[in-house]
Amino acid sequence: MGIQKDRVKFNVGGRIFETTATTLANAGRNSMFGAMFDEDWNLVLDNFNEYFIDRNPDCFAVLLDLLRTGELYVPAKIPEKLLYREALFYGLLDHVRSAKWGQFDGNRLRLSRSVTGQAPGDGTAIRAGPDGGCCVAHGSIVHVYDWMLDEHPPINLDYQRVNDVGWIDSENIVLGACERLGRGDGGMGLFSSSTGELRYKFQVSHENQIKSYTAGALSFSSDYKIFSSCKGRSNEYGIGVWDQVTGKQIDFFYEPLGWSLGDADKLQWLQGSNCLLVATLFPRKDNCYISLLDFREKQMVWTWSDIGAPLTVDEKRVRDAIAMEESNSICVVNEYEDLGFIDLRSTASSIRWSSRSRLMKGKMPDEPCYPKLALHEGQLFSSMNDSISVFCGPDWVLTSRLRRSYGGSICDFSIGGDRLFALHSEENVFDIWETPSAPLL
Amino acid sequence: MSNQKKRNFQIEAFKHRVVVDPKYADKTWKILEHAIHEIYNHNASGLSFEELYRNAYNMVLHKFGEKLYTGLVTTMTSHLKEISKSIEAAQGGSFLEALNRKWNDHNKALQMIRDILMYMDRTYIPSTRKTPVHELGLNLWRDNIIHSSKIQTRLLNTLLELVHRERTGEVIDRGLMRNIIKMLMDLGATVYEEDFEIPFLDVSADFYKGESQEFIECCDCGDYLKKAERRLNEEMDRVGNYLDAGSEKKITNVVEKEMIANHMLRLIHMENSGLVSMLLDDKYGDLGRMYNLFRRVPDGLQKIREVMTSHIRDTGKQLVTDPERLKDPVEFVQRLLDAKDKYDNIINLAFNNDKTFQNALNSSFEYFINLNPRSPEFISLFVDDKLRKGLKGVSEEDVETILDKVMMLFRYLQEKDVFEKYYKQHLAKRLLSGKTVSDDAERSLIVKLKTECGYQFTSKLEGMFTDMKTSQDTMQGFYASQPDLGDGPTLTVQVLTTGSWPTQSSVTCNLPAEMSALCERFRAYYLGTHTGRRLSWQTNMGTADIKAIFGKGQKHELNVSTYQMCVLMLFNNADRLTYKEIEQATEIPASDLKRCLQSMACVKGKNVLRKDPMSKDIGEDDAFFVNDKFSSKFYKVKIGTVVAQKESEPEKQETRQRVEEDRKPQIEAAIVRIMKSRKQLDHNNIITEVTKQLQSRFLANPTEIKKRIESLIERDFLERDNIDRKLYRYLA
């Protein structure tokens, strides 16, 4: 039957709200309002020409305002969780999420919350999920948080030490763990992010024999492949490739003599050049090995290593590396947070250091955390001790620094779902940095 | 009043709602179940959405999601079973309509049920990994309706029957068909495939197998192809009208296989209408259709190409080996050009300018043109003919077109050096007799040859042009330096560089005294200006214009060859001369003399001499007189020499021999070049490389190459390896 006139009157839990059908249409068909006003449903007005809804009126006010303006203002008296529950009832939870924080910009980040976990500290990794959730790996357990920062059942793979985790999508998490000798456990598993259950275990076979292995760093490609550095028992070192859809192993790149792949700290899939960046860094190995693998040609198409390089007095060792496809270079960082750049177009490149932060020397904390790098939409992020620096522009100028007063050094951070998550090493706490919504004018 | 009661009852129920109420879940479910019934019964107008939504929410919230979900499955299943019965009951033609109507109802109901159960769909179902409501509804429809034993086959048969009726020309309800097919697609690609597409393809294959058999018995090739094309288009239209787009490739494959691939050879070779007769009759339309249809099947074009190639080869072979055709070289070449034009047109108009067909055409021409060893000569003669007279009044572009076509034939020649030989001879004749029509055309052709074969191929030809130009200047200089030359005969000398021109074994004949004096003066002048040169007279190549007065006073100017001039001048001092006397006086080689006498005594209208006896041939004992009765309506009479345009047999042998002779140094040069860079090479490789290097000029004969290698070994350019006798080494 539809709505005869544009005005609509609701009685929500005893409070009268008046709005328009146009405003309600913003909720979309896939919400309670969308269904309610579909012409299949013959709406019944009660005696007072109102539609009665038996829900919390305060939250309804907030959500109605969200539908009217697209902005979210939650009065202090309403607990967030209450609002989320009501939004879920109406089918407006996605609206709330997308209005809660703005589009990511490394230079406008504000600390939104800090979450304290149960583990004693020493987290391995934190990974941002695609819709604003995150997961934190501690020892053999991975804690999963949704975007509302509610914790879900934790996940683990045979209680083995977790080396890396990653999100395939908002429902699925891949976890790479060490194997325990002779037990055939460890390896890699696919888990539900909401229930923590193991859905699939990825296997590696060499010469048609399934072998147990230790999964190291992980990377995912947009054409549904999973890459992981693998260490088998008998020199079966290299990079394994699986199909995300079928879960089957589709390739294995064996580690060549005199090089390191199976121990890699970092994998990064480069969509533009169809290559995988593999970096094994100090101190996992005595030397650093960075290479680009082309799986179609089964070749290392680009390599760099510091083997044989003269040790300088200040002993700059590469601690993290990230490829930047736009500028055809690899950015590396040393323990003093000096950034260095290696040209990807020539094979005999050396590092061009930009010694920006020599000041750090001598001011190192007792228990330093090695720097980590991340790249997000043209902004380069580098964590060092208790702060994260943001670099922009063609010359990577320092533009912002994120720092918080407690929690100790940042051992890992991750960007995703328009949020930045930073995991601290001393206390088991992680921070959520968000970009506020756009200014009014 | 009763209304009031009902309300009261409901309010009661909720007032006492307690979560722990063991009947709470059952009661709530009853309400929802009732709503689902009402929705299926088109009776939803009395339902309160808000209440139902809230009830479903509460069930999930209070952990009765499982009950809600299983209840939904049971209720929906029972409704679908009823629907199934009512569809089964539909009679004949109304079956599909009933199915379509019920499908629409079900979809609408499903949407409404999903609206009520939205909260369950969003929270309970993902966390328990159950099938979402919409998908569940489709699955249940599939299992209870489409796969019910009484509907599944009936549906398939109805659909196939409709397609068949449409194929046989009936009009069917395409809209209904489209809806049903879309339903199968909505239920999942596998449902569409298994419940329709696969059997559809099987039935179609049978249909077209039968139909193609029928057509091929009664149609000619062109008609058959038209029918096949129409069927193909119909099937594509059908896919566009009501099938899934993904079926197009599959159904066209079926038609292609049944109608084309299975009958390919029979179609091509069909008597009086197959490919060959299409080619003969230039049936562009049919050929184009055949190309487009055969292109769709594996090896289709390959077959067309094979048959076309063998047809071109056969007809070409007939053409070049037919002794009748060899009589007229110009027509011979013209026929080649016509054939080429014909097939170019076919490939252009019917075969989509397909490169593979062009290549097949080229290789066929190359094959049969070279079957006739005289092709190079004939092509040169054709050019000669065109450049002598044929190009008069033809625009520059047309000239270019003709020359381009000739070049195309030239490209097919394997013995390009033979062509060069003849071309040189013919060009020499044209230049010396001043017969060439257009200097531009001549030069244009030389430029084309140069781009095709390189500088060395044409350098001598260009030298000939230079000689002609230089000679003009020389003659001007000569007459300027000899002011005392008065009324006597005029001498025009063309000084030809030895080597640039075709050398002909020439015996200088005895010139009349007046002429030889003049020649001596020229020789003195020329050698005076150019030291270190030698002049020899090529009397066999010259021409003369002489004035003659016959018995009754007829005055004519005769255009004759130098030999004829010599003969005629003898009659200034004698009335009767025997053959022997003439031969003695002029020392013209016998064959040339016979020819020149024949042209003056035996050709009607040109018979300035009389012969005794009056026979066609010249005998050694014949006697000759001036023909006093000679008459001609022209003042100027051109007395041609009876020359075979084509070479006579001994001449041919001679040219051939010269060509072979010329090839020797070229082969040797090639061998040395190769060995110099390779240092050592085995026999077979040398042969291959030499052949490759020389193929732009001629096809080297392996035995000849072997002879050349041996000659080079004798002259210490190469040596054989001591162990491997097949291995040669270069000696620096």
Short mmCIF file of N, CA, C and O in Angstrom, two decimals, chain A residues 29-32 35-36 38 40-44 47 52-55 85-86 88-92 171-172 194-195 197 199, chain B residues 7 17 39 44-50 52-54 57-58 61 108 111-116 118-119 122-123 126-127 129:
data_model
loop_
_atom_site.label_atom_id
_atom_site.label_comp_id
_atom_site.label_asym_id
_atom_site.label_seq_id
_atom_site.Cartn_x
_atom_site.Cartn_y
_atom_site.Cartn_z
N ARG A 29 16.63 -0.87 1.98
CA ARG A 29 15.64 -1.94 1.98
C ARG A 29 15.98 -3.01 3.00
O ARG A 29 15.10 -3.65 3.55
N ASN A 30 17.27 -3.14 3.26
CA ASN A 30 17.71 -4.24 4.12
C ASN A 30 17.69 -3.85 5.60
O ASN A 30 18.55 -4.25 6.36
N SER A 31 16.71 -3.05 5.97
CA SER A 31 16.57 -2.66 7.38
C SER A 31 15.12 -2.86 7.77
O SER A 31 14.26 -3.12 6.91
N MET A 32 14.83 -2.72 9.03
CA MET A 32 13.45 -2.90 9.46
C MET A 32 12.54 -1.88 8.79
O MET A 32 11.44 -2.21 8.37
N ALA A 35 11.75 -2.83 5.18
CA ALA A 35 10.76 -3.90 5.05
C ALA A 35 9.37 -3.37 5.42
O ALA A 35 8.38 -3.63 4.74
N MET A 36 9.34 -2.59 6.49
CA MET A 36 8.08 -2.10 7.04
C MET A 36 7.29 -1.30 6.00
O MET A 36 6.07 -1.41 5.91
N ASP A 38 7.67 -1.44 2.75
CA ASP A 38 7.54 -2.07 1.44
C ASP A 38 6.05 -2.26 1.14
O ASP A 38 5.25 -2.49 2.04
N ASP A 40 4.44 -4.60 0.00
CA ASP A 40 3.86 -5.89 0.35
C ASP A 40 3.16 -5.84 1.70
O ASP A 40 2.22 -6.59 1.95
N TRP A 41 3.69 -4.99 2.54
CA TRP A 41 3.16 -4.95 3.91
C TRP A 41 2.09 -3.89 4.03
O TRP A 41 2.29 -2.73 3.69
N ASN A 42 0.98 -4.34 4.56
CA ASN A 42 -0.15 -3.47 4.75
C ASN A 42 0.00 -2.85 6.13
O ASN A 42 -0.26 -3.47 7.14
N LEU A 43 0.46 -1.61 6.17
CA LEU A 43 0.78 -1.03 7.47
C LEU A 43 -0.50 -0.74 8.27
O LEU A 43 -1.48 -0.22 7.74
N VAL A 44 -0.43 -1.10 9.49
CA VAL A 44 -1.59 -0.87 10.35
C VAL A 44 -1.29 0.29 11.30
O VAL A 44 -0.35 0.23 12.08
N ASN A 47 -4.67 3.50 16.94
CA ASN A 47 -5.75 4.45 17.15
C ASN A 47 -5.31 5.91 17.05
O ASN A 47 -6.10 6.80 16.79
N PHE A 52 3.51 1.94 16.29
CA PHE A 52 4.12 1.69 17.59
C PHE A 52 5.32 0.76 17.44
O PHE A 52 5.27 -0.23 16.73
N ILE A 53 6.42 1.16 18.10
CA ILE A 53 7.59 0.28 18.17
C ILE A 53 7.99 0.16 19.62
O ILE A 53 8.19 1.17 20.30
N ASP A 54 8.13 -1.07 20.05
CA ASP A 54 8.39 -1.31 21.48
C ASP A 54 9.89 -1.32 21.73
O ASP A 54 10.47 -2.38 22.00
N ARG A 55 10.53 -0.13 21.61
CA ARG A 55 11.98 -0.08 21.83
C ARG A 55 12.35 1.16 22.60
O ARG A 55 11.52 2.03 22.85
N ARG A 85 23.19 -2.27 20.19
CA ARG A 85 22.16 -3.30 20.27
C ARG A 85 20.89 -2.83 19.56
O ARG A 85 20.26 -3.57 18.80
N GLU A 86 20.52 -1.59 19.81
CA GLU A 86 19.32 -1.05 19.17
C GLU A 86 19.51 -0.96 17.66
O GLU A 86 18.61 -1.26 16.89
N LEU A 88 21.32 -2.82 15.88
CA LEU A 88 21.24 -4.17 15.33
C LEU A 88 19.77 -4.58 15.16
O LEU A 88 19.39 -5.20 14.18
N PHE A 89 18.94 -4.18 16.13
CA PHE A 89 17.51 -4.50 16.02
C PHE A 89 16.93 -3.90 14.74
O PHE A 89 16.22 -4.56 13.99
N TYR A 90 17.23 -2.65 14.49
CA TYR A 90 16.64 -1.98 13.32
C TYR A 90 17.36 -2.35 12.01
O TYR A 90 16.92 -1.96 10.94
N GLY A 91 18.50 -3.02 12.15
CA GLY A 91 19.29 -3.31 10.94
C GLY A 91 20.08 -2.10 10.49
O GLY A 91 20.29 -1.89 9.30
N LEU A 92 20.51 -1.29 11.47
CA LEU A 92 21.23 -0.05 11.12
C LEU A 92 22.67 -0.08 11.61
O LEU A 92 23.33 0.96 11.66
N GLU A 171 34.98 -12.12 7.92
CA GLU A 171 34.54 -13.34 8.60
C GLU A 171 35.67 -14.36 8.80
O GLU A 171 35.52 -15.29 9.56
N ASN A 172 36.77 -14.20 8.07
CA ASN A 172 37.77 -15.27 8.06
C ASN A 172 39.18 -14.77 8.35
O ASN A 172 39.62 -13.77 7.79
N SER A 194 34.13 -14.77 14.08
CA SER A 194 33.09 -14.55 15.08
C SER A 194 33.04 -15.68 16.10
O SER A 194 32.76 -15.44 17.26
N THR A 195 33.33 -16.93 15.69
CA THR A 195 33.23 -18.03 16.64
C THR A 195 34.57 -18.60 17.04
O THR A 195 34.65 -19.34 18.01
N GLU A 197 36.19 -20.85 15.53
CA GLU A 197 36.38 -22.26 15.19
C GLU A 197 37.29 -22.42 13.97
O GLU A 197 37.30 -21.57 13.09
N ARG A 199 38.13 -23.73 10.56
CA ARG A 199 37.31 -24.14 9.43
C ARG A 199 38.11 -24.97 8.42
O ARG A 199 37.54 -25.76 7.68
N ARG B 7 -8.48 -8.53 20.79
CA ARG B 7 -7.41 -7.64 21.25
C ARG B 7 -7.05 -7.96 22.69
O ARG B 7 -5.87 -8.05 23.03
N ARG B 17 3.89 -12.22 29.59
CA ARG B 17 5.06 -12.81 28.94
C ARG B 17 6.21 -12.86 29.92
O ARG B 17 6.62 -11.85 30.48
N ILE B 39 0.56 -15.24 4.78
CA ILE B 39 1.31 -14.67 3.64
C ILE B 39 1.13 -15.56 2.42
O ILE B 39 0.83 -15.09 1.33
N ALA B 44 -2.17 -11.29 3.86
CA ALA B 44 -1.23 -10.65 4.77
C ALA B 44 -1.72 -9.29 5.24
O ALA B 44 -1.11 -8.67 6.10
N SER B 45 -2.82 -8.82 4.69
CA SER B 45 -3.19 -7.42 4.98
C SER B 45 -3.52 -7.22 6.46
O SER B 45 -3.37 -6.13 6.98
N GLY B 46 -3.89 -8.29 7.15
CA GLY B 46 -4.23 -8.10 8.55
C GLY B 46 -3.05 -8.25 9.49
O GLY B 46 -3.20 -8.15 10.70
N LEU B 47 -1.85 -8.49 8.94
CA LEU B 47 -0.71 -8.76 9.81
C LEU B 47 -0.01 -7.47 10.21
O LEU B 47 0.07 -6.53 9.43
N SER B 48 0.50 -7.47 11.43
CA SER B 48 1.26 -6.31 11.88
C SER B 48 2.75 -6.61 11.75
O SER B 48 3.28 -7.49 12.44
N PHE B 49 3.39 -5.89 10.88
CA PHE B 49 4.80 -6.14 10.64
C PHE B 49 5.61 -5.94 11.91
O PHE B 49 6.45 -6.75 12.27
N GLU B 50 5.34 -4.84 12.57
CA GLU B 50 6.14 -4.50 13.75
C GLU B 50 6.08 -5.63 14.77
O GLU B 50 7.09 -6.04 15.33
N LEU B 52 5.33 -8.84 14.31
CA LEU B 52 5.99 -10.06 13.85
C LEU B 52 7.50 -9.92 13.93
O LEU B 52 8.21 -10.81 14.36
N TYR B 53 7.99 -8.76 13.51
CA TYR B 53 9.42 -8.50 13.55
C TYR B 53 9.92 -8.62 14.98
O TYR B 53 10.94 -9.25 15.26
N ARG B 54 9.16 -8.03 15.89
CA ARG B 54 9.56 -8.04 17.30
C ARG B 54 9.54 -9.47 17.83
O ARG B 54 10.43 -9.88 18.57
N TYR B 57 12.47 -11.30 16.57
CA TYR B 57 13.64 -10.77 17.29
C TYR B 57 13.74 -11.40 18.66
O TYR B 57 14.80 -11.87 19.08
N ASN B 58 12.62 -11.42 19.35
CA ASN B 58 12.64 -11.96 20.71
C ASN B 58 13.01 -13.42 20.72
O ASN B 58 13.75 -13.87 21.60
N LEU B 61 16.68 -13.54 20.34
CA LEU B 61 17.32 -12.97 21.52
C LEU B 61 17.28 -13.95 22.68
O LEU B 61 18.23 -14.08 23.44
N LYS B 108 7.30 -13.59 -3.76
CA LYS B 108 6.76 -12.48 -2.98
C LYS B 108 6.66 -12.90 -1.51
O LYS B 108 7.06 -12.16 -0.61
N GLN B 111 10.01 -13.00 0.19
CA GLN B 111 10.50 -11.67 0.53
C GLN B 111 9.87 -11.21 1.85
O GLN B 111 10.55 -10.70 2.73
N MET B 112 8.56 -11.44 1.97
CA MET B 112 7.87 -10.98 3.19
C MET B 112 8.33 -11.77 4.40
O MET B 112 8.53 -11.20 5.48
N ILE B 113 8.52 -13.06 4.23
CA ILE B 113 8.98 -13.89 5.35
C ILE B 113 10.37 -13.43 5.78
O ILE B 113 10.67 -13.29 6.96
N ARG B 114 11.16 -13.13 4.78
CA ARG B 114 12.51 -12.68 5.08
C ARG B 114 12.47 -11.34 5.83
O ARG B 114 13.28 -11.09 6.72
N ASP B 115 11.51 -10.49 5.47
CA ASP B 115 11.35 -9.20 6.16
C ASP B 115 11.10 -9.42 7.65
O ASP B 115 11.71 -8.78 8.50
N ILE B 116 10.20 -10.36 7.92
CA ILE B 116 9.87 -10.61 9.33
C ILE B 116 11.09 -11.17 10.06
O ILE B 116 11.38 -10.78 11.19
N MET B 118 14.21 -10.86 9.47
CA MET B 118 15.44 -10.15 9.13
C MET B 118 16.49 -10.25 10.24
O MET B 118 17.67 -10.46 9.98
N TYR B 119 16.04 -10.16 11.47
CA TYR B 119 17.01 -10.18 12.57
C TYR B 119 17.70 -11.54 12.67
O TYR B 119 18.90 -11.63 12.88
N ARG B 122 20.25 -11.85 10.04
CA ARG B 122 21.45 -11.05 10.24
C ARG B 122 22.34 -11.58 11.36
O ARG B 122 23.55 -11.43 11.30
N THR B 123 21.76 -12.19 12.37
CA THR B 123 22.57 -12.57 13.53
C THR B 123 22.67 -14.09 13.72
O THR B 123 23.76 -14.63 13.75
N PRO B 126 24.31 -16.28 10.34
CA PRO B 126 25.76 -16.29 10.10
C PRO B 126 26.52 -17.01 11.21
O PRO B 126 27.47 -17.75 10.92
N SER B 127 26.10 -16.82 12.46
CA SER B 127 26.90 -17.42 13.53
C SER B 127 26.72 -18.93 13.57
O SER B 127 27.58 -19.63 14.09
N ARG B 129 26.12 -20.62 10.72
CA ARG B 129 26.46 -21.03 9.36
C ARG B 129 25.31 -21.79 8.70
O ARG B 129 25.51 -22.77 8.00
#
